[in-house]
Amino acid sequence: MSWKVAILTASDRGSRGEREDTSAQVIRELVEEEMQGEIIEYRIVPDEMDEIMASLIEITEYYQPDLILTTGGTGLGPRDVTPEATLKVIDREAPGFAEAMRMASLQKSPRAMLSRAVSGVRGRTLIINLPGSPKGVHENLAVIIDHLPHALEILSGRESDH
């Protein structure tokens, strides 16, 4: 089973072309190698609530991915608004993913408690916020990636026994 996955990066400098988006590349590699996912859409937007919301809505409606992984904008900085944008567009939360990532990250760094990442469902698409750094993306995604296929099977209606 190949999962359709979209990547949305929230980064002011990245959206202006001033910084290479290495975090999205880490997501791409893990998704393709670890869960046989196919990246069907990738975009980078500035840390603007309306642009993040619009992209999440457009990606779910037009591309209908099984999963959207966001990177960036989950910290305490004044322009870190990815969790708020995500909460405004999801139908319901699926907090276990964000909780598991924070718990595992706390074992490595006390700074993990600064993460405000959220996860939830819009339609039949699971949306999960990841940190902005390549190292943070790798560590967090590694915690949940083995559990994503089962979650996506349930969400898509392919698996009813859970």
JSON list of C-alpha atoms in Angstrom, two decimals, residues 44 108 112 124 140 142 162:
[
{"chain": "A", "resi": 44, "resn": "ILE", "atom": "CA", "xyz": [6.74, 26.22, 1.39]},
{"chain": "A", "resi": 108, "resn": "LYS", "atom": "CA", "xyz": [16.84, 13.67, 24.58]},
{"chain": "A", "resi": 112, "resn": "ALA", "atom": "CA", "xyz": [11.27, 19.48, 23.81]},
{"chain": "A", "resi": 124, "resn": "ARG", "atom": "CA", "xyz": [-9.82, 11.76, 5.77]},
{"chain": "A", "resi": 140, "resn": "ASN", "atom": "CA", "xyz": [10.08, 13.13, 15.99]},
{"chain": "A", "resi": 142, "resn": "ALA", "atom": "CA", "xyz": [11.02, 8.28, 13.80]},
{"chain": "A", "resi": 162, "resn": "HIS", "atom": "CA", "xyz": [-9.07, -1.61, 15.77]}
]
